[in-house]
Coordinates of C-alpha atoms in Angstrom, one line a residue:
Chain A
X1 CA -0.1 -0.1 -0.1
X2 CA 2.9 2.1 0.8
X3 CA 4.3 2.5 -2.6
X4 CA 1.1 4.0 -4.0
X5 CA 0.6 7.8 -5.1
X6 CA -2.6 8.3 -3.3
X7 CA -0.9 6.8 -0.8
X8 CA 1.0 10.4 -0.4
X9 CA -1.9 12.5 -1.6
X10 CA -3.9 10.9 1.7
X11 CA -0.7 11.4 3.7
X12 CA -0.1 15.4 2.9
X13 CA -4.1 15.6 3.8
X14 CA -4.0 14.0 6.9
X15 CA -1.1 15.8 7.9
X16 CA -2.8 19.1 7.0
X17 CA -5.6 18.0 9.1
X18 CA -3.4 17.2 12.0
X19 CA -1.4 20.5 12.3
X20 CA -4.2 23.1 11.8
X21 CA -6.6 21.0 14.1
X22 CA -3.9 20.4 16.8
X23 CA -3.5 24.4 16.4
X24 CA -7.3 25.1 17.1
X25 CA -6.9 23.1 20.2
X26 CA -4.7 25.0 21.9
X27 CA -5.6 28.5 20.3
X28 CA -9.4 28.1 20.4
X29 CA -11.4 30.1 23.1
X30 CA -14.1 27.8 23.7
X31 CA -13.3 24.6 25.5
X32 CA -15.6 22.3 24.5
X33 CA -14.3 23.2 20.5
X34 CA -10.9 22.6 21.7
X35 CA -11.8 18.7 23.0
X36 CA -13.7 18.5 19.6
X37 CA -10.9 19.4 17.7
X38 CA -8.5 17.2 19.9
X39 CA -10.8 14.5 18.4
X40 CA -9.9 15.6 15.2
X41 CA -6.6 15.8 15.4
X42 CA -5.9 12.3 17.0
X43 CA -8.4 10.6 14.4
X44 CA -6.5 12.0 11.5
X45 CA -3.1 10.7 13.5
X46 CA -5.1 7.2 13.5
X47 CA -5.7 7.8 9.6
X48 CA -1.8 8.5 9.2
X49 CA -1.3 5.1 10.8
X50 CA -3.6 3.5 8.4
X51 CA -1.5 5.1 5.1
X52 CA 1.6 2.9 7.1
X53 CA -0.4 0.4 7.4
X54 CA -0.6 -0.3 10.9
X55 CA -4.7 -0.8 11.1
X56 CA -4.5 -2.2 15.0
X57 CA -2.8 1.1 15.7
X58 CA -4.7 3.1 14.1
X59 CA -7.7 1.2 15.6
X60 CA -6.6 0.9 19.1
X61 CA -5.8 4.7 18.9
X62 CA -9.3 5.7 18.0
X63 CA -10.7 3.3 20.8
X64 CA -8.6 4.6 23.4
X65 CA -7.6 8.3 22.8
X66 CA -11.1 9.5 20.9
X67 CA -13.2 7.0 22.4
X68 CA -11.8 6.8 26.3
X69 CA -9.6 9.6 26.8
X70 CA -11.4 12.4 25.1
X71 CA -14.9 11.3 25.9
X72 CA -13.7 11.9 29.6
X73 CA -12.3 15.1 28.8
X74 CA -15.7 16.3 27.7
X75 CA -17.6 14.5 30.7
X76 CA -15.1 16.5 32.7
X77 CA -16.2 19.7 30.7
X78 CA -19.8 19.1 31.0
X79 CA -20.0 18.4 34.6
X80 CA -18.1 21.5 35.4
X81 CA -20.6 24.0 36.4
X82 CA -21.1 27.5 34.1
X83 CA -18.6 26.8 31.5
X84 CA -20.9 27.0 28.6
X85 CA -20.3 30.6 27.0
X86 CA -17.5 31.1 28.9
X87 CA -14.7 32.5 26.4
X88 CA -11.5 31.3 28.0
X89 CA -7.8 32.8 26.8
X90 CA -5.4 30.1 26.6
X91 CA -2.4 32.0 26.9
X92 CA -0.7 34.3 29.2
X93 CA 2.3 36.9 28.9
X94 CA 4.5 33.8 28.5
X95 CA 2.9 32.9 25.1
X96 CA 5.7 34.2 23.2
X97 CA 8.5 32.7 25.4
X98 CA 6.4 29.0 25.1
X99 CA 6.2 29.3 21.2
X100 CA 9.9 29.6 21.1
X101 CA 10.9 27.1 23.4
X102 CA 8.4 24.5 21.5
X103 CA 9.6 25.4 18.4
X104 CA 13.4 25.1 19.5
X105 CA 12.0 21.3 20.9
X106 CA 10.7 20.4 17.3
X107 CA 13.4 21.8 15.7
X108 CA 15.6 19.8 17.9
X109 CA 13.7 16.2 17.0
X110 CA 13.6 17.0 13.5
X111 CA 17.5 17.5 13.7
X112 CA 18.1 14.5 15.6
X113 CA 16.2 12.3 13.5
X114 CA 17.0 13.1 10.4
X115 CA 20.5 12.1 10.9
X116 CA 19.3 8.7 11.9
X117 CA 17.6 6.3 9.6
X118 CA 14.8 4.9 12.1
X119 CA 11.9 7.1 10.9
X120 CA 11.9 6.2 7.7
X121 CA 9.2 3.7 6.2
X122 CA 10.1 0.0 6.5
X123 CA 11.5 -1.4 3.4
X124 CA 10.5 -5.0 4.4
X125 CA 6.6 -5.6 4.0
X126 CA 4.8 -6.4 7.4
X127 CA 3.4 -9.4 8.9
X128 CA 0.0 -9.8 7.7
X129 CA -1.1 -11.2 10.8
X130 CA -0.5 -7.9 12.7
X131 CA -2.5 -8.3 15.4
X132 CA -0.9 -11.7 16.3
X133 CA 2.5 -10.6 16.2
X134 CA 1.8 -7.8 18.5
X135 CA -0.1 -10.1 21.1
X136 CA 2.9 -12.6 20.8
X137 CA 5.5 -9.9 21.7
X138 CA 3.2 -8.6 24.6
X139 CA 3.3 -11.7 26.1
X140 CA 6.8 -12.6 25.7
X141 CA 9.7 -10.0 24.9
X142 CA 7.7 -7.3 26.5
X143 CA 5.8 -8.9 29.3
X144 CA 7.5 -7.0 32.2
X145 CA 6.8 -3.3 30.5
X146 CA 3.1 -4.6 30.3
X147 CA 2.3 -5.7 33.5
X148 CA 4.0 -2.8 34.9
X149 CA 1.9 -0.4 32.8
X150 CA -1.1 -2.2 33.9
X151 CA -0.3 -2.2 37.8
X152 CA 0.4 1.7 37.1
X153 CA -3.1 2.2 35.7
X154 CA -4.7 0.1 38.5
X155 CA -2.9 2.2 40.9
X156 CA -4.2 5.5 39.3
X157 CA -7.5 4.0 38.9
X158 CA -7.5 3.3 42.9
X159 CA -6.0 6.8 43.5
X160 CA -8.8 8.4 41.5
X161 CA -11.6 6.7 43.3
X162 CA -9.9 7.2 46.7
X163 CA -9.9 10.9 46.1
X164 CA -13.5 11.1 44.8
X165 CA -15.3 9.0 47.3
X166 CA -17.3 11.0 49.7
X167 CA -15.6 11.1 53.3
X168 CA -18.0 9.4 55.7
X169 CA -18.9 12.0 58.3
Chain B
X1 CA -26.3 -26.6 -7.8
X2 CA -25.1 -23.1 -8.4
X3 CA -27.1 -20.3 -6.0
X4 CA -27.5 -17.0 -7.2
X5 CA -24.9 -15.1 -5.8
X6 CA -24.7 -11.6 -5.6
X7 CA -20.7 -11.6 -6.1
X8 CA -21.1 -12.8 -9.5
X9 CA -23.0 -9.6 -10.3
X10 CA -20.3 -7.4 -8.9
X11 CA -17.5 -9.5 -10.5
X12 CA -19.5 -8.7 -13.8
X13 CA -20.1 -5.2 -13.1
X14 CA -16.1 -4.6 -12.2
X15 CA -15.6 -6.4 -15.3
X16 CA -17.9 -4.1 -17.4
X17 CA -15.7 -1.0 -15.7
X18 CA -12.3 -2.3 -16.3
X19 CA -13.7 -2.9 -20.2
X20 CA -14.1 0.7 -20.2
X21 CA -10.0 1.2 -20.4
X22 CA -10.1 3.5 -16.9
X23 CA -6.8 4.0 -15.5
X24 CA -5.6 2.6 -12.0
X25 CA -6.2 5.5 -9.7
X26 CA -9.5 6.3 -11.3
X27 CA -11.0 2.6 -11.3
X28 CA -10.4 2.3 -7.5
X29 CA -12.1 5.8 -7.1
X30 CA -15.1 4.8 -9.4
X31 CA -15.4 1.5 -7.8
X32 CA -15.3 2.6 -4.4
X33 CA -18.1 5.6 -5.3
X34 CA -20.2 3.2 -6.8
X35 CA -19.8 0.6 -3.7
X36 CA -20.5 3.5 -1.3
X37 CA -23.7 4.8 -3.5
X38 CA -25.2 1.1 -3.4
X39 CA -24.4 0.6 0.4
X40 CA -26.1 4.1 1.3
X41 CA -29.1 3.0 -1.3
X42 CA -29.4 -0.5 0.3
X43 CA -29.0 0.9 4.1
X44 CA -31.7 3.8 3.7
X45 CA -34.5 1.2 2.2
X46 CA -33.5 -1.3 5.0
X47 CA -33.9 1.7 7.8
X48 CA -37.0 2.9 6.4
X49 CA -38.5 -0.7 5.9
X50 CA -37.6 -1.1 10.1
X51 CA -39.1 2.0 10.9
X52 CA -42.5 1.0 9.2
X53 CA -41.7 -2.6 10.5
X54 CA -41.1 -1.4 14.4
X55 CA -44.9 0.5 14.0
X56 CA -46.4 -2.8 12.6
X57 CA -44.9 -4.9 15.5
X58 CA -45.5 -2.2 18.2
X59 CA -49.4 -2.2 16.6
X60 CA -49.6 -6.0 17.0
X61 CA -48.0 -6.3 20.1
X62 CA -50.6 -3.7 21.5
X63 CA -53.4 -5.2 19.7
X64 CA -53.6 -2.5 17.2
X65 CA -53.0 -2.1 13.3
X66 CA -50.5 0.6 13.1
X67 CA -50.3 2.7 9.9
X68 CA -53.1 1.0 7.3
X69 CA -53.7 4.0 4.7
X70 CA -50.9 4.3 2.5
X71 CA -51.0 1.3 0.6
X72 CA -51.2 -2.5 1.5
X73 CA -50.8 -2.4 5.4
X74 CA -49.6 1.0 5.1
X75 CA -46.0 0.0 3.2
X76 CA -45.2 3.4 2.2
X77 CA -46.0 5.3 5.2
X78 CA -42.1 6.0 6.0
X79 CA -41.4 7.0 2.7
X80 CA -44.3 9.6 2.8
X81 CA -43.0 10.5 6.7
X82 CA -39.4 11.0 5.1
X83 CA -40.7 13.3 2.1
X84 CA -42.5 15.3 4.8
X85 CA -39.5 15.7 7.5
X86 CA -37.9 16.6 4.4
X87 CA -40.0 19.6 3.6
X88 CA -40.2 20.9 7.2
X89 CA -38.2 23.9 8.4
X90 CA -35.2 23.7 10.3
X91 CA -35.8 25.3 13.3
X92 CA -32.2 26.6 14.6
X93 CA -32.5 27.6 18.4
X94 CA -30.6 31.3 18.9
X95 CA -28.5 30.4 21.7
X96 CA -27.1 27.0 20.0
X97 CA -23.6 26.5 19.4
X98 CA -23.5 26.6 15.6
X99 CA -20.5 24.2 14.8
X100 CA -21.4 21.6 16.9
X101 CA -25.2 22.0 16.4
X102 CA -24.6 21.6 12.7
X103 CA -21.9 18.6 13.1
X104 CA -23.6 16.4 15.1
X105 CA -26.4 14.9 13.6
X106 CA -23.5 14.7 10.3
X107 CA -21.4 12.7 12.1
X108 CA -24.3 10.8 13.9
X109 CA -25.0 9.5 10.4
X110 CA -21.8 8.9 8.7
X111 CA -21.0 7.0 11.9
X112 CA -23.9 4.9 11.4
X113 CA -22.6 3.8 8.0
X114 CA -18.9 3.2 9.0
X115 CA -19.5 -0.1 10.3
X116 CA -20.7 -1.3 7.1
X117 CA -17.2 -1.4 5.2
X118 CA -16.3 -4.7 7.5
X119 CA -19.7 -6.3 7.3
X120 CA -20.0 -9.3 5.1
X121 CA -23.6 -9.7 3.7
X122 CA -22.9 -12.5 1.8
X123 CA -20.4 -14.9 0.4
X124 CA -17.8 -12.6 -1.0
X125 CA -19.7 -9.7 -0.6
X126 CA -18.0 -7.2 1.8
X127 CA -16.5 -4.0 0.9
X128 CA -13.1 -4.4 2.5
X129 CA -11.9 -7.6 5.0
X130 CA -9.4 -6.0 7.3
X131 CA -7.8 -8.2 9.4
X132 CA -8.8 -6.3 12.3
X133 CA -12.6 -6.4 10.9
X134 CA -14.7 -6.6 14.4
X135 CA -12.3 -4.1 16.1
X136 CA -12.7 -1.5 13.6
X137 CA -16.4 -1.8 14.2
X138 CA -15.8 -1.1 17.9
X139 CA -13.7 1.8 16.9
X140 CA -16.4 3.5 14.9
X141 CA -18.9 3.4 17.6
X142 CA -16.9 6.0 19.2
X143 CA -17.9 8.4 16.7
X144 CA -21.6 7.5 17.2
X145 CA -21.0 8.5 21.5
X146 CA -19.2 11.8 20.4
X147 CA -22.1 12.7 18.1
X148 CA -24.7 12.3 20.6
X149 CA -22.6 14.2 23.3
X150 CA -21.9 17.0 20.6
X151 CA -26.1 17.4 20.0
X152 CA -26.4 17.5 23.6
X153 CA -24.1 20.4 24.3
X154 CA -25.0 22.1 21.0
X155 CA -28.5 22.4 21.8
X156 CA -28.3 24.7 25.0
X157 CA -31.1 22.9 26.3
X158 CA -30.9 20.9 29.8
X159 CA -32.9 18.1 28.8
X160 CA -30.4 17.3 25.8
X161 CA -27.6 18.1 27.5
X162 CA -28.7 15.5 29.9
X163 CA -30.0 13.1 27.5
X164 CA -26.4 13.4 25.2
X165 CA -24.1 13.0 28.8
X166 CA -26.8 9.8 29.7
X167 CA -26.3 8.2 26.3
X168 CA -22.4 8.8 26.5
X169 CA -22.1 7.0 29.8
X170 CA -24.3 4.4 28.9
X171 CA -22.4 3.5 25.7
X172 CA -18.9 3.9 27.5
X173 CA -20.3 1.4 30.1
X174 CA -21.9 -1.4 28.0
X175 CA -19.2 -1.5 25.1
X176 CA -16.8 -3.1 28.0
X177 CA -19.3 -6.2 28.4
X178 CA -19.6 -6.1 24.7
X179 CA -16.2 -6.4 23.5
X180 CA -15.6 -9.2 26.4
X181 CA -18.3 -11.1 25.0
X182 CA -17.1 -10.7 21.5
X183 CA -13.6 -11.5 22.8
X184 CA -15.1 -14.9 23.3
X185 CA -15.5 -15.8 19.7
X186 CA -12.2 -14.2 18.9
X187 CA -10.7 -16.9 20.9
X188 CA -12.3 -19.5 18.8
X189 CA -11.9 -18.1 15.7
X190 CA -8.7 -17.1 15.7
X191 CA -9.0 -14.2 14.0
X192 CA -10.1 -10.3 14.1
X193 CA -11.6 -10.5 10.3
X194 CA -15.3 -10.8 9.8
X195 CA -15.0 -13.5 7.0
X196 CA -12.6 -15.8 8.8
X197 CA -14.9 -15.6 11.7
X198 CA -17.7 -16.2 9.4
X199 CA -15.8 -19.2 7.7
X200 CA -14.9 -20.9 10.9
X201 CA -18.7 -21.2 11.8
X202 CA -18.9 -22.9 8.0
X203 CA -20.1 -26.5 7.5
X204 CA -22.9 -28.1 10.1
X205 CA -25.6 -25.7 12.1
X206 CA -23.6 -26.8 15.1
X207 CA -20.1 -25.1 14.3
X208 CA -22.6 -21.9 15.2
X209 CA -20.9 -20.1 17.5
X210 CA -24.3 -19.8 19.4
X211 CA -24.4 -23.8 19.8
X212 CA -20.6 -23.8 21.4
X213 CA -21.8 -24.8 25.0
X214 CA -22.0 -23.6 27.6
X215 CA -20.1 -20.1 26.7
X216 CA -21.6 -19.6 23.2
X217 CA -25.0 -19.1 24.5
X218 CA -24.0 -16.7 27.3
X219 CA -21.6 -14.8 25.4
X220 CA -24.7 -14.2 22.9
X221 CA -26.9 -13.1 25.5
X222 CA -24.8 -10.8 27.2
X223 CA -23.6 -9.5 23.8
X224 CA -27.6 -9.0 22.6
X225 CA -28.1 -7.0 26.1
X226 CA -25.2 -4.7 25.7
X227 CA -26.0 -4.3 21.8
X228 CA -29.2 -3.2 22.9
X229 CA -27.8 -0.5 25.3
X230 CA -25.6 0.6 22.8
X231 CA -28.3 1.1 20.0
X232 CA -29.9 3.2 22.8
X233 CA -33.3 0.8 22.9
X234 CA -35.8 0.4 25.2
X235 CA -35.0 -1.1 28.1
X236 CA -31.9 0.9 27.9
X237 CA -33.5 4.3 25.9
X238 CA -33.0 6.4 28.8
X239 CA -31.0 8.9 26.7
X240 CA -34.4 9.8 25.3
X241 CA -36.6 9.2 27.9
X242 CA -40.0 10.7 27.3
X243 CA -41.2 11.4 30.4
X244 CA -38.1 12.7 32.1
X245 CA -36.1 13.9 29.5
X246 CA -39.0 15.0 26.5
X247 CA -36.8 13.8 23.7
X248 CA -33.2 13.6 25.1
X249 CA -30.4 14.9 22.6
X250 CA -32.6 15.6 19.7
X251 CA -35.0 17.9 21.5
X252 CA -33.8 20.5 19.6
X253 CA -33.5 19.1 16.2
X254 CA -36.2 19.2 13.5
X255 CA -36.9 18.3 10.0
X256 CA -33.9 16.9 7.9
X257 CA -31.4 16.8 11.0
X258 CA -33.8 14.9 13.0
X259 CA -34.7 12.6 10.1
X260 CA -30.5 12.0 10.3
X261 CA -30.8 11.0 13.8
X262 CA -33.6 9.1 13.8
X263 CA -32.5 7.2 10.5
X264 CA -29.1 6.3 12.3
X265 CA -30.7 5.0 15.3
X266 CA -32.5 2.1 13.0
X267 CA -29.5 1.5 10.7
X268 CA -27.6 1.1 14.2
X269 CA -29.9 -1.2 15.2
X270 CA -29.4 -3.2 11.8
X271 CA -25.6 -3.1 12.6
X272 CA -25.7 -4.7 15.8
X273 CA -28.0 -7.4 14.7
X274 CA -25.7 -7.7 11.7
X275 CA -22.6 -8.2 14.1
X276 CA -24.8 -10.6 16.4
X277 CA -25.6 -12.6 13.4
X278 CA -21.9 -12.7 11.6
X279 CA -20.3 -13.7 15.4
X280 CA -23.3 -15.9 16.8
X281 CA -25.4 -17.3 13.7
X282 CA -23.1 -18.4 11.4
X283 CA -23.1 -15.2 9.1
X284 CA -24.1 -16.1 5.6
X285 CA -24.1 -19.6 6.1
X286 CA -27.0 -21.7 5.0
X287 CA -28.3 -24.2 2.2
X288 CA -29.8 -23.7 -1.0
X289 CA -31.1 -20.0 -1.0
X290 CA -28.1 -17.5 -2.0
X291 CA -25.9 -16.4 1.0
X292 CA -26.8 -12.6 1.0
X293 CA -30.9 -13.9 1.6
X294 CA -29.4 -16.1 4.6
X295 CA -27.5 -13.1 5.9
X296 CA -30.5 -10.8 5.6
X297 CA -33.3 -12.9 6.9
X298 CA -31.1 -13.7 10.1
X299 CA -30.5 -10.6 10.8
X300 CA -34.0 -9.2 10.5
X301 CA -35.0 -11.9 12.9
X302 CA -32.3 -10.6 15.6
X303 CA -34.2 -7.1 14.9
X304 CA -37.3 -8.7 15.3
X305 CA -35.9 -9.8 18.5
X306 CA -34.8 -6.3 19.7
X307 CA -38.0 -4.7 18.6
X308 CA -40.2 -7.3 20.7
X309 CA -37.6 -6.2 23.6
X310 CA -38.9 -3.0 23.0
X311 CA -42.4 -3.2 23.2
X312 CA -42.6 -5.9 26.2
X313 CA -40.3 -4.4 29.0
X314 CA -40.5 -1.3 30.7
X315 CA -37.4 1.6 30.9
X316 CA -34.7 0.9 33.4
X317 CA -33.7 3.8 36.2
X318 CA -30.4 5.4 35.3
X319 CA -28.7 4.4 38.5
X320 CA -30.0 0.4 37.8
X321 CA -28.6 0.9 34.4
X322 CA -25.1 1.5 35.4
X323 CA -25.3 -1.1 38.4
X324 CA -26.4 -3.9 36.0
X325 CA -23.7 -3.1 33.5
X326 CA -21.1 -2.8 36.1
X327 CA -21.9 -5.2 38.8
X328 CA -23.7 -8.1 36.6
X329 CA -22.5 -7.8 33.0
X330 CA -18.8 -7.2 33.3
X331 CA -18.1 -9.8 35.9
X332 CA -20.2 -12.1 33.9
X333 CA -18.7 -11.5 30.6
X334 CA -15.2 -11.6 32.0
X335 CA -16.1 -15.0 33.8
X336 CA -17.3 -16.2 30.7
X337 CA -14.3 -15.3 28.6
X338 CA -11.9 -17.1 31.3
X339 CA -14.0 -20.0 30.9
X340 CA -14.2 -20.3 27.0
X341 CA -10.4 -19.5 27.4
X342 CA -9.9 -22.4 29.4
X343 CA -12.3 -24.7 27.3
X344 CA -9.9 -24.2 24.2
X345 CA -6.8 -24.6 26.0
X346 CA -7.9 -27.8 27.2
X347 CA -9.5 -28.6 23.8
X348 CA -13.5 -28.9 25.2
X349 CA -15.2 -27.8 22.2
X350 CA -16.0 -29.1 18.7

C-alpha cells in the first residue's frame, strides 16, 4: 500500500488536518471546541497510521484516545458548572516564550531524527497477522513493561476512586 | 447447484468497468464511489423498512393495526414521512453552539454507515476485509457517542445535555461487556477478520458459535443485552426517556437533521443485529438459498428480537442501568471469557 501515489496524497491531507486541528486545540477560546478538535486531530493521526499499514494501531488510537480519553475530557467539561459560554484565553504573557521553546524543541527533534534512519518507512513488508505478532510480543518479549503499565493504571484508578470518594461523616 | 450469488453480479459489473479502459487510480475511485452509493441506497431502504416494521410490530403487540392508509398495510408510510420531514422547517435555536449543532447529526449519520465497510453481507460480499474487522467496528461506534455528546451540548438545552451525557455514559459502560463477549468468539475463530469468523462457523449448524456450550449462548445473551444498550433502545433508552427528558439529545432538532438522527438509530439497530449474526449465527452460512438472503433473513430475525424487547420491557432507571452494567454484566462476561479460553486451551470443544 505504501508505494501507491494516492497514499502520498492521503498523507498530506491528513498531515494538514493534524497540524491545523492541533493548532486550533491550543488557540480556540471555547474549551468544548478545543476538545472536539483534539478528537479530530487524534482521528487524523489514526488515519496516518492506516496509510502506514498499521491498522491495529489506528484502531487502538481511535478506541483509546478518541473513545475513552477525549470522551472523558468532554464529560469533565460538561460536568463543570457555568462553562458553557465562557471565552477562556489559553495564553498568558509567556506565550511568546512558550512558542519559542516549543519551536526549538521541534527543530531539535527534526535535527536529531533526520541524522538517523529509524523514522523512514520500513523497506520489508509487514507481517499480515499484525495483531497476532503484537500480542505474542506483548506476552513474551515485552511482558514486563506490559505488566508494569497495567499495575500503574490500576494504581491510578484506585487513587482516583479514593480521591473522589465522599468522606464518611 | 449454483446459487444466485450477488458477487457474480458485482464481478460482472467490475469487468464492465475495466472494459471501459479506465486507468488505475480512477478505477478504484469509481469502484468505491459506486460501492458507497449502493451501500447507502440499500441501507436507507432497510432503515425505512425497519421504521415501518417497528410501527407494525408495536401496533400488533398492543393489539392495534398501526399505519394502514398508504398502500398495503401502510407499506409506504415511512417514505411519505421522510418526504414530509424533508419539507419541514429547519428550526435553529438562537443560543445554540452553531458549529457543534450543525455537525452533530452529520457525524451521527456518517458513523452509523462506517461499520458496513467490514460487515460481510454474503459470500464475497464485503467492501473491505480488514484483518482487524471487529475491532474496527468497536472503534467507529466511538463517533456515535461523540455525536450524541455534541448534539446534547450544541442544543444549549438542559434536557438535551442530560440526554447526551446519559447516552455517552451508557454507551461507554456497555462497550466493555460487549467487547468481552465478542472476545470469546475471537478466541475460538482465532481471527479478528469478519470473513474468517464467518468461515470458521461454516458446515453444520452446530458449528455456529451460539451452539458452543456452555459459553456460546452466554456470550450471545450478554452481547445482545449490551448491544441493545449500545443502540440506545428500550429497556436502555434513557437518553430519550420521554417522561423525564422530553426527547433527550435530539430535542432541539427538527426536519432533516432530526431525520438523520432517526435513520441513524435504525441503521445502528441493523448493525448490531448484523454483527450478532456474523459472530453467533454463522453469518451468511446456509443451504440452497443465496448467502445474502440467509444473512438478511437472520439479521431481520435478530432485529425482530430487539423490537419485541422494546415493546415488552419497561425502561430501567439510570442508577439501575449503571449497576447492571458494572456489577453484573462486566463480571459475568469476563468470567465467561475465562471459561471459554480455558475450554479452548483444554480442547473441550467441537
